[in-house]
Short mmCIF file of C-alpha atoms and ligand atoms in Angstrom, two decimals:
data_model
loop_
_atom_site.label_atom_id
_atom_site.label_comp_id
_atom_site.label_asym_id
_atom_site.label_seq_id
_atom_site.Cartn_x
_atom_site.Cartn_y
_atom_site.Cartn_z
CA UNK A 17 22.54 16.33 11.15
CA UNK A 18 22.53 13.18 13.32
CA UNK A 19 20.10 14.93 15.51
CA UNK A 20 17.80 15.55 12.55
CA UNK A 21 18.04 11.96 11.23
CA UNK A 22 17.64 10.37 14.80
CA UNK A 23 14.09 11.92 14.83
CA UNK A 24 11.60 10.51 12.28
CA UNK A 25 9.52 13.72 12.22
CA UNK A 26 12.50 15.95 11.51
CA UNK A 27 13.80 13.44 8.93
CA UNK A 28 10.42 13.53 7.21
CA UNK A 29 10.37 17.26 7.30
CA UNK A 30 13.86 17.39 5.56
CA UNK A 31 12.46 15.01 2.90
CA UNK A 32 9.59 17.51 2.30
CA UNK A 33 11.78 20.38 2.04
CA UNK A 34 13.98 18.56 -0.44
CA UNK A 35 10.83 17.51 -2.27
CA UNK A 36 9.65 21.09 -2.49
CA UNK A 37 13.05 22.26 -3.85
CA UNK A 38 12.91 19.65 -6.53
CA UNK A 39 9.24 20.35 -7.38
CA UNK A 40 9.68 24.12 -7.61
CA UNK A 41 12.93 23.76 -9.35
CA UNK A 42 11.59 21.61 -12.19
CA UNK A 43 7.77 22.33 -12.38
CA UNK A 44 7.36 26.03 -11.17
CA UNK A 45 5.39 26.80 -14.42
CA UNK A 46 3.44 23.58 -14.30
CA UNK A 47 2.40 24.59 -10.76
CA UNK A 48 0.04 27.15 -12.20
CA UNK A 49 -1.75 24.58 -14.44
CA UNK A 50 -4.26 23.49 -11.78
CA UNK A 51 -5.74 20.05 -12.65
CA UNK A 52 -2.72 19.14 -14.81
CA UNK A 53 -0.39 19.70 -11.87
CA UNK A 54 -2.85 18.18 -9.43
CA UNK A 55 -2.61 14.92 -11.52
CA UNK A 56 1.09 14.94 -11.06
CA UNK A 57 0.83 15.46 -7.24
CA UNK A 58 -1.70 12.68 -6.84
CA UNK A 59 0.38 10.28 -8.98
CA UNK A 60 3.38 11.10 -6.45
CA UNK A 61 1.13 10.59 -3.40
CA UNK A 62 -0.40 7.39 -4.96
CA UNK A 63 2.99 5.86 -5.52
CA UNK A 64 4.24 6.94 -2.09
CA UNK A 65 1.27 5.23 -0.43
CA UNK A 66 1.64 2.18 -2.77
CA UNK A 67 5.24 1.65 -1.69
CA UNK A 68 4.24 1.93 2.00
CA UNK A 69 1.51 -0.74 1.43
CA UNK A 70 3.29 -3.09 -0.86
CA UNK A 71 6.54 -2.58 1.04
CA UNK A 72 4.86 -3.78 4.25
CA UNK A 73 3.16 -6.75 2.39
CA UNK A 74 6.57 -7.89 1.21
CA UNK A 75 8.07 -7.33 4.85
CA UNK A 76 5.38 -9.71 6.08
CA UNK A 77 5.93 -12.27 3.31
CA UNK A 78 9.66 -12.13 2.78
CA UNK A 79 10.71 -11.31 6.43
CA UNK A 80 8.15 -11.89 9.27
CA UNK A 81 6.29 -15.01 8.25
CA UNK A 82 9.30 -16.97 7.14
CA UNK A 83 11.35 -15.83 10.36
CA UNK A 84 8.68 -16.28 12.96
CA UNK A 85 9.15 -20.12 13.18
CA UNK A 86 12.92 -19.51 14.04
CA UNK A 87 12.05 -17.01 16.76
CA UNK A 88 12.55 -18.48 20.23
CA UNK A 89 9.07 -18.68 22.05
CA UNK A 90 9.97 -16.15 24.77
CA UNK A 91 10.80 -13.60 22.18
CA UNK A 92 7.71 -14.13 19.91
CA UNK A 93 5.49 -11.70 21.85
CA UNK A 94 8.02 -8.82 20.78
CA UNK A 95 6.83 -9.43 17.29
CA UNK A 96 3.15 -10.32 17.90
CA UNK A 97 2.47 -7.70 20.53
CA UNK A 98 4.69 -4.74 19.34
CA UNK A 99 5.99 -5.01 15.77
CA UNK A 100 3.20 -6.63 13.93
CA UNK A 101 0.25 -4.37 15.33
CA UNK A 102 2.25 -1.16 14.34
CA UNK A 103 3.22 -2.70 10.85
CA UNK A 104 -0.57 -3.66 10.41
CA UNK A 105 -1.60 0.05 11.22
CA UNK A 106 0.47 1.46 8.50
CA UNK A 107 -0.26 -1.39 6.06
CA UNK A 108 -4.05 -1.07 6.22
CA UNK A 109 -4.03 2.77 6.11
CA UNK A 110 -1.62 2.71 3.27
CA UNK A 111 -3.81 0.39 1.38
CA UNK A 112 -6.87 2.70 1.90
CA UNK A 113 -4.96 5.83 0.74
CA UNK A 114 -3.41 4.05 -2.22
CA UNK A 115 -6.87 3.21 -3.36
CA UNK A 116 -8.18 6.72 -2.67
CA UNK A 117 -5.17 8.36 -4.43
CA UNK A 118 -5.36 5.89 -7.37
CA UNK A 119 -9.14 6.52 -7.92
CA UNK A 120 -8.37 10.40 -7.83
CA UNK A 121 -5.65 9.91 -10.55
CA UNK A 122 -8.04 7.94 -12.64
CA UNK A 123 -10.64 10.63 -12.25
CA UNK A 124 -8.35 13.44 -13.07
CA UNK A 125 -7.04 11.57 -16.02
CA UNK A 126 -10.60 11.38 -17.32
CA UNK A 127 -10.92 7.64 -17.56
CA UNK A 128 -12.22 6.36 -14.21
CA UNK A 129 -15.36 4.75 -15.55
CA UNK A 130 -13.83 3.47 -18.81
CA UNK A 131 -11.11 1.91 -16.81
CA UNK A 132 -13.41 0.32 -14.18
CA UNK A 133 -15.61 -1.01 -16.93
CA UNK A 134 -12.50 -2.31 -18.80
CA UNK A 135 -13.23 -0.33 -22.07
CA UNK A 136 -10.61 -0.39 -24.94
CA UNK A 137 -7.82 2.03 -24.02
CA UNK A 138 -8.37 1.61 -20.32
CA UNK A 139 -8.14 -2.20 -19.96
CA UNK A 140 -4.55 -2.29 -18.64
CA UNK A 141 -5.02 0.17 -15.87
CA UNK A 142 -8.58 -1.17 -15.25
CA UNK A 143 -7.29 -4.69 -14.69
CA UNK A 144 -4.49 -3.23 -12.32
CA UNK A 145 -7.21 -1.16 -10.43
CA UNK A 146 -9.49 -4.23 -10.10
CA UNK A 147 -6.48 -6.41 -8.94
CA UNK A 148 -5.48 -3.68 -6.42
CA UNK A 149 -9.18 -3.17 -5.25
CA UNK A 150 -9.37 -7.05 -4.58
CA UNK A 151 -6.16 -6.76 -2.60
CA UNK A 152 -7.32 -3.78 -0.64
CA UNK A 153 -10.59 -5.70 0.19
CA UNK A 154 -8.46 -8.59 1.38
CA UNK A 155 -6.41 -6.28 3.62
CA UNK A 156 -9.42 -4.64 5.30
CA UNK A 157 -12.02 -7.42 5.41
CA UNK A 158 -9.98 -10.63 5.62
CA UNK A 159 -6.36 -10.13 6.75
CA UNK A 160 -7.04 -7.44 9.46
CA UNK A 161 -10.00 -9.12 11.13
CA UNK A 162 -8.02 -12.43 11.30
CA UNK A 163 -4.76 -10.75 12.45
CA UNK A 164 -6.77 -9.17 15.26
CA UNK A 165 -7.56 -12.72 16.45
CA UNK A 166 -4.24 -14.19 15.73
CA UNK A 167 -2.38 -11.43 17.49
CA UNK A 168 -4.79 -11.43 20.60
CA UNK A 169 -6.12 -8.01 19.92
CA UNK A 170 -9.57 -9.80 20.00
CA UNK A 171 -9.75 -12.56 22.57
CA UNK A 172 -10.71 -15.97 21.03
CA UNK A 173 -10.01 -19.59 21.88
CA UNK A 174 -6.75 -21.20 20.81
CA UNK A 175 -8.27 -23.18 17.91
CA UNK A 176 -9.91 -20.08 16.39
CA UNK A 177 -6.67 -18.19 16.89
CA UNK A 178 -4.60 -20.70 14.91
CA UNK A 179 -7.30 -20.85 12.07
CA UNK A 180 -7.25 -17.04 11.88
CA UNK A 181 -3.40 -16.93 11.68
CA UNK A 182 -3.57 -19.50 8.75
CA UNK A 183 -6.33 -17.44 6.89
CA UNK A 184 -4.42 -14.15 7.38
CA UNK A 185 -1.21 -15.76 5.99
CA UNK A 186 -2.99 -17.31 2.90
CA UNK A 187 -4.68 -14.06 2.02
CA UNK A 188 -1.46 -12.15 2.56
CA UNK A 189 0.25 -14.66 0.18
CA UNK A 190 -2.58 -14.20 -2.28
CA UNK A 191 -2.05 -10.48 -2.23
CA UNK A 192 1.75 -11.12 -2.92
CA UNK A 193 0.79 -13.16 -5.95
CA UNK A 194 -1.63 -10.51 -7.22
CA UNK A 195 0.79 -7.65 -6.58
CA UNK A 196 2.94 -8.72 -9.60
CA UNK A 197 0.39 -8.39 -12.39
CA UNK A 198 -1.22 -5.47 -10.64
CA UNK A 199 2.19 -3.53 -10.50
CA UNK A 200 2.79 -4.49 -14.16
CA UNK A 201 -0.38 -2.86 -15.14
CA UNK A 202 0.19 0.30 -13.03
CA UNK A 203 3.57 1.03 -14.52
CA UNK A 204 2.95 0.01 -18.27
CA UNK A 205 -0.43 1.88 -18.70
CA UNK A 206 1.38 5.05 -19.21
CA UNK A 207 4.35 3.66 -21.25
CA UNK A 208 3.02 0.87 -23.42
CA UNK A 209 -0.63 2.02 -23.77
CA UNK A 210 -3.91 1.05 -22.24
CA UNK A 211 -4.89 -1.58 -24.95
C1 LIG B 330 -7.19 0.23 -6.12
C2 LIG B 330 -5.85 0.70 -5.98
C3 LIG B 330 -5.27 1.44 -7.11
C4 LIG B 330 -5.84 2.30 -8.01
C5 LIG B 330 -7.30 2.69 -8.19
C6 LIG B 330 -4.67 2.74 -8.91
C7 LIG B 330 -4.81 3.63 -9.97
C8 LIG B 330 -3.73 4.06 -10.76
C9 LIG B 330 -3.86 5.02 -11.97
C10 LIG B 330 -5.20 5.48 -12.38
C11 LIG B 330 -2.62 5.26 -12.38
C12 LIG B 330 -2.22 6.12 -13.61
C13 LIG B 330 -1.84 5.26 -14.75
C14 LIG B 330 -1.54 6.12 -15.91
O1 LIG B 330 -2.50 6.82 -16.53
O2 LIG B 330 -0.44 6.18 -16.28
C15 LIG B 330 -1.81 4.45 -11.50
C16 LIG B 330 -0.39 4.50 -11.68
C17 LIG B 330 0.52 3.90 -10.90
N1 LIG B 330 0.14 3.17 -9.72
FE1 LIG B 330 -1.63 2.67 -9.05
N2 LIG B 330 -3.57 2.13 -8.43
C18 LIG B 330 -3.84 1.34 -7.43
C19 LIG B 330 -2.90 0.62 -6.66
C20 LIG B 330 -1.58 0.70 -6.69
C21 LIG B 330 -0.61 0.02 -5.98
C22 LIG B 330 -0.98 -0.91 -4.75
C23 LIG B 330 0.63 0.41 -6.27
C24 LIG B 330 1.85 -0.15 -5.76
C25 LIG B 330 3.00 0.62 -5.59
C26 LIG B 330 0.44 1.31 -7.42
C27 LIG B 330 1.51 1.87 -8.05
C28 LIG B 330 1.31 2.66 -9.20
C29 LIG B 330 2.66 3.21 -9.93
C30 LIG B 330 4.00 2.99 -9.62
C31 LIG B 330 1.89 3.89 -11.06
C32 LIG B 330 2.67 4.67 -12.18
C33 LIG B 330 2.57 6.18 -11.94
C34 LIG B 330 3.04 6.94 -13.21
O3 LIG B 330 3.66 6.45 -13.99
O4 LIG B 330 2.59 8.20 -13.24
N3 LIG B 330 -0.88 1.50 -7.65
N4 LIG B 330 -2.47 3.75 -10.65
#
C-alpha cells in the first residue's frame, strides 16, 4: 500500500477505481440515461477542477504570500523558481477547466443563456458564473503575465519586476474576495433556487 501511495499516479488510479465502484454502486441505472448522467459527471468534474483552482488560490493567499517575507533570502529561490511556477501551472489550467466544465453543466441543464443574461430563475448561478469568469480572466490575463515577470520567467528590470509582483498579489487578493460570493452562488442555486 505504501508503494501505491508513494507514487502520485498510482494513488490517483486508486482514487479513480474507488470512484468507479461508488458510481456504479449507486448509479448503475442512471448511467443509461445519457444527458442526465452526463450532467452529473460534469458537475463532479466541475467541482474537482474548482477545488484545484480555489485550493491553490487559497494556498497563495493563506500560505505563500504571508510566509514569503519570513523566508531567508537564500531560500526564496526554492519557492520562486520551483514551487510557485508548478503551483501556477495547475492554478491557471484548473481555472480554465473549471470555466469549461461549468459552462457545460449550465448548457446541459438548459439555462446557459438565461443565466449569463441574468434572467429570473437563473440570476443566482448567473451572478456566480460572471464572478468566476472575472476571476478566470484575472488569472489568465493579469496574474499569470505579471507572475511571469515577478518570478523571472520573463526577464525584466528590477522596478518592473517589483511592480508586477504587487499587481499579481492585488489581483490574487481580489479573486480571494470574489471567491466568497461566487461560491455562495454556486452552492445555493440548486438548493435555495435561482431567484
Ligand atoms: C466561470 C466559471 C464557472 C461556471 C461557468 C460555473 C457554473 C456552474 C453551474 C452551471 C453549476 C450548476 C448549478 C446548479 O444548477 O445547481 C455550478 C455548480 C457548482 N459550482 Fe460552479 N461554475 C464556475 C466556477 C466555479 C468555481 C471556481 C467553483 C469552486 C469550487 C465552483 C463550484 C461549484 C459547486 C461546488 C457547484 C455545486 C454543484 C452541485 O450542487 O451540483 N464553480 N457551477
